[in-house]
Amino acid sequence: MATIRPITVYGEPVLHTRAAEVEVIDHSVRELIEDMYVTQDAAHGVGLAAPQVGVGLRIFTWTYPDTGDAPNVGHVINPVLTLLSKPVQADPDPDADAEGCLSVPGLGFPVIRSSHVRLTGQRMDGSPLDFEATGWFARILQHEYDHLNGTLYVNRLEGKWARRWKRSQRSLRMNQPGVTWLPGVDPDPFGHGEDDAHEHDGGDHDHTEGHA
Ligand code: ZN
């Protein structure tokens, strides 16, 4: 029986440290991945990296409807991500490029990403995984891969978006270790499930295609 795990928040050292390679895919690794799937669902996330549940291992999961040849729900162990197109050097679009992170609760800022990537790695049965991704799925994979290298999307912000993040970070005191939230128990930091009927009403709702 898989268990929903608490999600770590910005300031927790495991989020800001390079995660370690998985040496042996054993029972505890498979259990971790099953727990990450249910945690990701409970948090209404489109992706989740192991450091976000406090485990410094190179594993992440995703769930997204538009994944091309890749499974809609999947995981990867010891991934290698290659950018197949360069990120366009332009001002990020506040709506189209807006990301959110389950470990930076309640906030969203735009960041430029590559539109085309290749992911390789292993599945929990040890079989190899190798596919290309574009669009939002490519963005999700870059966001999760960053997590394994101790980088959060807010660390990639530029200009006014970086300044806005710094102001929010100070006011929310989002720099302390030891803070977590439990999906399905604590209030959802992005308001998922409270406003589904009005998701596209253009109001104060988040504009991202998902948090990861
Ligand atoms: Zn994230």
mmCIF file of C-alpha atoms and ligand atoms in Angstrom:
data_model
loop_
_atom_site.group_PDB
_atom_site.id
_atom_site.type_symbol
_atom_site.label_atom_id
_atom_site.label_comp_id
_atom_site.label_asym_id
_atom_site.label_seq_id
_atom_site.Cartn_x
_atom_site.Cartn_y
_atom_site.Cartn_z
ATOM 1 C CA MET A 1 0.000 0.000 0.000
ATOM 2 C CA ALA A 2 1.584 3.205 -1.150
ATOM 3 C CA THR A 3 1.753 6.137 1.228
ATOM 4 C CA ILE A 4 1.449 9.867 0.609
ATOM 5 C CA ARG A 5 4.674 11.487 1.826
ATOM 6 C CA PRO A 6 5.144 15.065 3.081
ATOM 7 C CA ILE A 7 6.513 17.505 0.485
ATOM 8 C CA THR A 8 9.628 19.458 1.376
ATOM 9 C CA VAL A 9 9.657 23.234 0.998
ATOM 10 C CA TYR A 10 12.337 25.662 -0.242
ATOM 11 C CA GLY A 11 15.032 25.923 2.414
ATOM 12 C CA GLU A 12 15.205 22.189 3.114
ATOM 13 C CA PRO A 13 18.822 21.183 2.385
ATOM 14 C CA VAL A 14 17.891 18.086 0.333
ATOM 15 C CA LEU A 15 16.231 20.399 -2.233
ATOM 16 C CA HIS A 16 19.416 22.402 -2.670
ATOM 17 C CA THR A 17 21.891 19.525 -2.937
ATOM 18 C CA ARG A 18 22.795 17.296 -5.898
ATOM 19 C CA ALA A 19 20.941 13.993 -5.455
ATOM 20 C CA ALA A 20 22.910 10.735 -5.470
ATOM 21 C CA GLU A 21 22.812 8.038 -8.149
ATOM 22 C CA VAL A 22 20.660 5.014 -7.344
ATOM 23 C CA GLU A 23 23.173 2.181 -6.980
ATOM 24 C CA VAL A 24 20.769 -0.746 -6.621
ATOM 25 C CA ILE A 25 17.080 -0.775 -7.575
ATOM 26 C CA ASP A 26 15.823 -2.612 -4.506
ATOM 27 C CA HIS A 27 12.532 -2.883 -2.646
ATOM 28 C CA SER A 28 12.964 0.483 -0.940
ATOM 29 C CA VAL A 29 13.493 2.229 -4.301
ATOM 30 C CA ARG A 30 10.381 0.624 -5.793
ATOM 31 C CA GLU A 31 8.400 1.553 -2.673
ATOM 32 C CA LEU A 32 9.662 5.135 -2.917
ATOM 33 C CA ILE A 33 8.466 5.373 -6.535
ATOM 34 C CA GLU A 34 5.015 3.982 -5.662
ATOM 35 C CA ASP A 35 4.802 6.521 -2.825
ATOM 36 C CA MET A 36 5.865 9.303 -5.196
ATOM 37 C CA TYR A 37 3.041 8.384 -7.602
ATOM 38 C CA VAL A 38 0.359 8.688 -4.914
ATOM 39 C CA THR A 39 1.976 11.815 -3.459
ATOM 40 C CA GLN A 40 2.086 13.427 -6.913
ATOM 41 C CA ASP A 41 -1.609 12.622 -7.439
ATOM 42 C CA ALA A 42 -2.670 13.854 -4.001
ATOM 43 C CA ALA A 43 -0.758 17.091 -4.607
ATOM 44 C CA HIS A 44 -2.315 17.500 -8.093
ATOM 45 C CA GLY A 45 1.231 17.735 -9.437
ATOM 46 C CA VAL A 46 2.368 16.924 -12.975
ATOM 47 C CA GLY A 47 5.782 15.821 -11.746
ATOM 48 C CA LEU A 48 7.656 15.017 -8.557
ATOM 49 C CA ALA A 49 11.334 14.504 -7.774
ATOM 50 C CA ALA A 50 12.595 12.343 -4.898
ATOM 51 C CA PRO A 51 14.181 15.308 -3.030
ATOM 52 C CA GLN A 52 10.661 16.772 -2.842
ATOM 53 C CA VAL A 53 9.745 13.909 -0.518
ATOM 54 C CA GLY A 54 13.011 14.307 1.369
ATOM 55 C CA VAL A 55 15.013 11.594 -0.417
ATOM 56 C CA GLY A 56 18.278 12.635 -2.089
ATOM 57 C CA LEU A 57 18.192 10.081 -4.924
ATOM 58 C CA ARG A 58 18.117 10.598 -8.696
ATOM 59 C CA ILE A 59 14.509 9.589 -9.358
ATOM 60 C CA PHE A 60 11.509 11.505 -10.616
ATOM 61 C CA THR A 61 7.936 10.799 -11.689
ATOM 62 C CA TRP A 62 5.472 12.540 -14.006
ATOM 63 C CA THR A 63 1.817 12.443 -14.985
ATOM 64 C CA TYR A 64 0.754 14.426 -18.013
ATOM 65 C CA PRO A 65 -1.797 13.767 -20.794
ATOM 66 C CA ASP A 66 0.330 14.918 -23.736
ATOM 67 C CA THR A 67 3.551 12.889 -23.612
ATOM 68 C CA GLY A 68 3.907 11.682 -27.206
ATOM 69 C CA ASP A 69 5.534 8.237 -27.273
ATOM 70 C CA ALA A 70 6.285 8.276 -23.542
ATOM 71 C CA PRO A 71 3.834 6.902 -20.972
ATOM 72 C CA ASN A 72 1.374 9.426 -19.524
ATOM 73 C CA VAL A 73 2.350 8.300 -16.058
ATOM 74 C CA GLY A 74 5.974 7.371 -15.663
ATOM 75 C CA HIS A 75 9.150 7.420 -13.665
ATOM 76 C CA VAL A 76 12.864 7.434 -14.326
ATOM 77 C CA ILE A 77 15.880 6.361 -12.279
ATOM 78 C CA ASN A 78 19.324 7.933 -12.856
ATOM 79 C CA PRO A 79 18.073 10.080 -15.748
ATOM 80 C CA VAL A 80 20.195 11.918 -18.273
ATOM 81 C CA LEU A 81 18.451 14.869 -19.906
ATOM 82 C CA THR A 82 19.787 16.404 -23.122
ATOM 83 C CA LEU A 83 18.500 19.682 -24.550
ATOM 84 C CA LEU A 84 17.845 19.174 -28.274
ATOM 85 C CA SER A 85 16.947 22.806 -28.889
ATOM 86 C CA LYS A 86 18.384 25.865 -27.241
ATOM 87 C CA PRO A 87 16.115 27.882 -24.968
ATOM 88 C CA VAL A 88 15.007 31.004 -26.844
ATOM 89 C CA GLN A 89 16.694 34.016 -25.288
ATOM 90 C CA ALA A 90 13.703 36.305 -24.867
ATOM 91 C CA ASP A 91 11.663 37.703 -22.036
ATOM 92 C CA PRO A 92 9.551 34.876 -20.624
ATOM 93 C CA ASP A 93 5.811 35.117 -21.210
ATOM 94 C CA PRO A 94 4.064 35.576 -17.827
ATOM 95 C CA ASP A 95 1.332 33.115 -18.816
ATOM 96 C CA ALA A 96 2.770 30.716 -21.387
ATOM 97 C CA ASP A 97 6.082 30.240 -19.534
ATOM 98 C CA ALA A 98 4.736 30.276 -15.967
ATOM 99 C CA GLU A 99 5.910 27.415 -13.776
ATOM 100 C CA GLY A 100 4.946 26.373 -10.302
ATOM 101 C CA CYS A 101 6.644 24.021 -7.887
ATOM 102 C CA LEU A 102 5.118 21.916 -5.146
ATOM 103 C CA SER A 103 8.185 22.835 -3.060
ATOM 104 C CA VAL A 104 7.605 26.569 -3.563
ATOM 105 C CA PRO A 105 3.966 26.539 -2.425
ATOM 106 C CA GLY A 106 1.493 29.039 -3.770
ATOM 107 C CA LEU A 107 3.806 30.910 -6.144
ATOM 108 C CA GLY A 108 4.294 30.916 -9.918
ATOM 109 C CA PHE A 109 6.806 32.721 -12.127
ATOM 110 C CA PRO A 110 7.809 32.449 -15.793
ATOM 111 C CA VAL A 111 11.061 30.824 -16.852
ATOM 112 C CA ILE A 112 12.444 30.100 -20.315
ATOM 113 C CA ARG A 113 12.999 26.415 -21.161
ATOM 114 C CA SER A 114 14.098 24.348 -24.107
ATOM 115 C CA SER A 115 11.155 23.163 -26.222
ATOM 116 C CA HIS A 116 12.727 19.819 -27.160
ATOM 117 C CA VAL A 117 14.641 17.378 -24.965
ATOM 118 C CA ARG A 118 15.743 13.763 -24.843
ATOM 119 C CA LEU A 119 15.471 11.697 -21.676
ATOM 120 C CA THR A 120 17.303 8.456 -20.983
ATOM 121 C CA GLY A 121 17.479 6.400 -17.812
ATOM 122 C CA GLN A 122 16.085 3.282 -16.207
ATOM 123 C CA ARG A 123 12.711 2.026 -15.070
ATOM 124 C CA MET A 124 12.220 0.275 -11.739
ATOM 125 C CA ASP A 125 12.345 -3.132 -13.462
ATOM 126 C CA GLY A 126 15.821 -2.183 -14.682
ATOM 127 C CA SER A 127 14.798 -1.757 -18.321
ATOM 128 C CA PRO A 128 16.161 1.221 -20.255
ATOM 129 C CA LEU A 129 14.082 4.254 -21.098
ATOM 130 C CA ASP A 130 14.822 6.619 -23.987
ATOM 131 C CA PHE A 131 12.459 9.149 -25.537
ATOM 132 C CA GLU A 132 12.183 12.710 -26.793
ATOM 133 C CA ALA A 133 9.711 15.255 -25.487
ATOM 134 C CA THR A 134 8.459 18.636 -26.645
ATOM 135 C CA GLY A 135 6.313 21.482 -25.342
ATOM 136 C CA TRP A 136 5.025 21.377 -21.784
ATOM 137 C CA PHE A 137 6.156 17.815 -21.260
ATOM 138 C CA ALA A 138 9.706 18.903 -22.124
ATOM 139 C CA ARG A 139 9.316 21.702 -19.576
ATOM 140 C CA ILE A 140 8.174 19.283 -16.871
ATOM 141 C CA LEU A 141 11.174 17.005 -17.512
ATOM 142 C CA GLN A 142 13.592 19.952 -17.285
ATOM 143 C CA HIS A 143 11.951 21.110 -14.039
ATOM 144 C CA GLU A 144 12.265 17.638 -12.475
ATOM 145 C CA TYR A 145 15.796 17.077 -13.751
ATOM 146 C CA ASP A 146 16.802 20.401 -12.206
ATOM 147 C CA HIS A 147 15.479 19.148 -8.863
ATOM 148 C CA LEU A 148 17.980 16.272 -8.972
ATOM 149 C CA ASN A 149 20.794 18.794 -9.353
ATOM 150 C CA GLY A 150 19.642 20.921 -6.438
ATOM 151 C CA THR A 151 18.153 23.631 -8.678
ATOM 152 C CA LEU A 152 14.618 24.935 -8.288
ATOM 153 C CA TYR A 153 12.904 26.908 -11.039
ATOM 154 C CA VAL A 154 12.980 30.030 -8.853
ATOM 155 C CA ASN A 155 16.797 29.809 -8.990
ATOM 156 C CA ARG A 156 16.535 30.285 -12.781
ATOM 157 C CA LEU A 157 14.396 33.444 -12.725
ATOM 158 C CA GLU A 158 15.729 36.627 -14.246
ATOM 159 C CA GLY A 159 15.103 40.362 -13.972
ATOM 160 C CA LYS A 160 11.860 41.460 -12.392
ATOM 161 C CA TRP A 161 10.734 37.869 -11.858
ATOM 162 C CA ALA A 162 13.826 37.154 -9.763
ATOM 163 C CA ARG A 163 13.158 40.316 -7.744
ATOM 164 C CA ARG A 164 9.504 39.361 -7.226
ATOM 165 C CA TRP A 165 10.530 35.903 -6.062
ATOM 166 C CA LYS A 166 13.020 37.397 -3.584
ATOM 167 C CA ARG A 167 10.317 39.664 -2.162
ATOM 168 C CA SER A 168 7.850 36.759 -1.861
ATOM 169 C CA GLN A 169 10.531 34.559 -0.358
ATOM 170 C CA ARG A 170 11.242 37.140 2.351
ATOM 171 C CA SER A 171 7.597 37.788 3.165
ATOM 172 C CA LEU A 172 6.760 34.066 3.257
ATOM 173 C CA ARG A 173 10.026 33.234 5.112
ATOM 174 C CA MET A 174 10.633 30.521 2.557
ATOM 175 C CA ASN A 175 14.205 29.767 3.531
ATOM 176 C CA GLN A 176 13.835 27.636 6.656
ATOM 177 C CA PRO A 177 14.620 23.940 6.864
ATOM 178 C CA GLY A 178 12.069 21.598 8.421
ATOM 179 C CA VAL A 179 8.939 22.882 6.669
ATOM 180 C CA THR A 180 6.777 20.358 4.813
ATOM 181 C CA TRP A 181 3.146 20.055 3.716
ATOM 182 C CA LEU A 182 1.112 16.888 3.421
ATOM 183 C CA PRO A 183 -1.005 16.586 0.256
ATOM 184 C CA GLY A 184 -4.603 15.666 0.984
ATOM 185 C CA VAL A 185 -4.298 16.834 4.598
ATOM 186 C CA ASP A 186 -2.879 20.365 4.586
ATOM 187 C CA PRO A 187 -4.692 23.034 2.540
ATOM 188 C CA ASP A 188 -3.679 22.785 -1.103
ATOM 189 C CA PRO A 189 -1.176 25.614 -1.658
ATOM 190 C CA PHE A 190 -2.324 26.142 -5.246
ATOM 191 C CA GLY A 191 -6.058 25.897 -4.532
ATOM 192 C CA HIS A 192 -6.513 22.703 -6.574
ATOM 193 C CA GLY A 193 -9.935 21.219 -6.186
ATOM 194 C CA GLU A 194 -11.489 24.365 -4.726
ATOM 195 C CA ASP A 195 -12.214 26.172 -7.945
ATOM 196 C CA ASP A 196 -12.262 23.546 -10.674
ATOM 197 C CA ALA A 197 -15.471 24.824 -12.265
ATOM 198 C CA HIS A 198 -13.910 28.232 -12.789
ATOM 199 C CA GLU A 199 -10.449 27.196 -13.796
ATOM 200 C CA HIS A 200 -10.525 29.172 -17.036
ATOM 201 C CA ASP A 201 -12.416 32.228 -15.875
ATOM 202 C CA GLY A 202 -9.309 34.401 -16.087
ATOM 203 C CA GLY A 203 -9.569 35.355 -12.454
ATOM 204 C CA ASP A 204 -6.949 35.102 -9.784
ATOM 205 C CA HIS A 205 -6.424 31.417 -10.464
ATOM 206 C CA ASP A 206 -2.997 30.119 -11.401
ATOM 207 C CA HIS A 207 -2.245 30.215 -15.107
ATOM 208 C CA THR A 208 0.248 27.385 -15.268
ATOM 209 C CA GLU A 209 -0.453 23.997 -16.770
ATOM 210 C CA GLY A 210 0.596 22.328 -13.580
ATOM 211 C CA HIS A 211 2.993 22.254 -10.678
ATOM 212 C CA ALA A 212 5.891 19.895 -10.416
HETATM 213 ZN ZN ZN B 1 9.338 21.469 -8.472
#
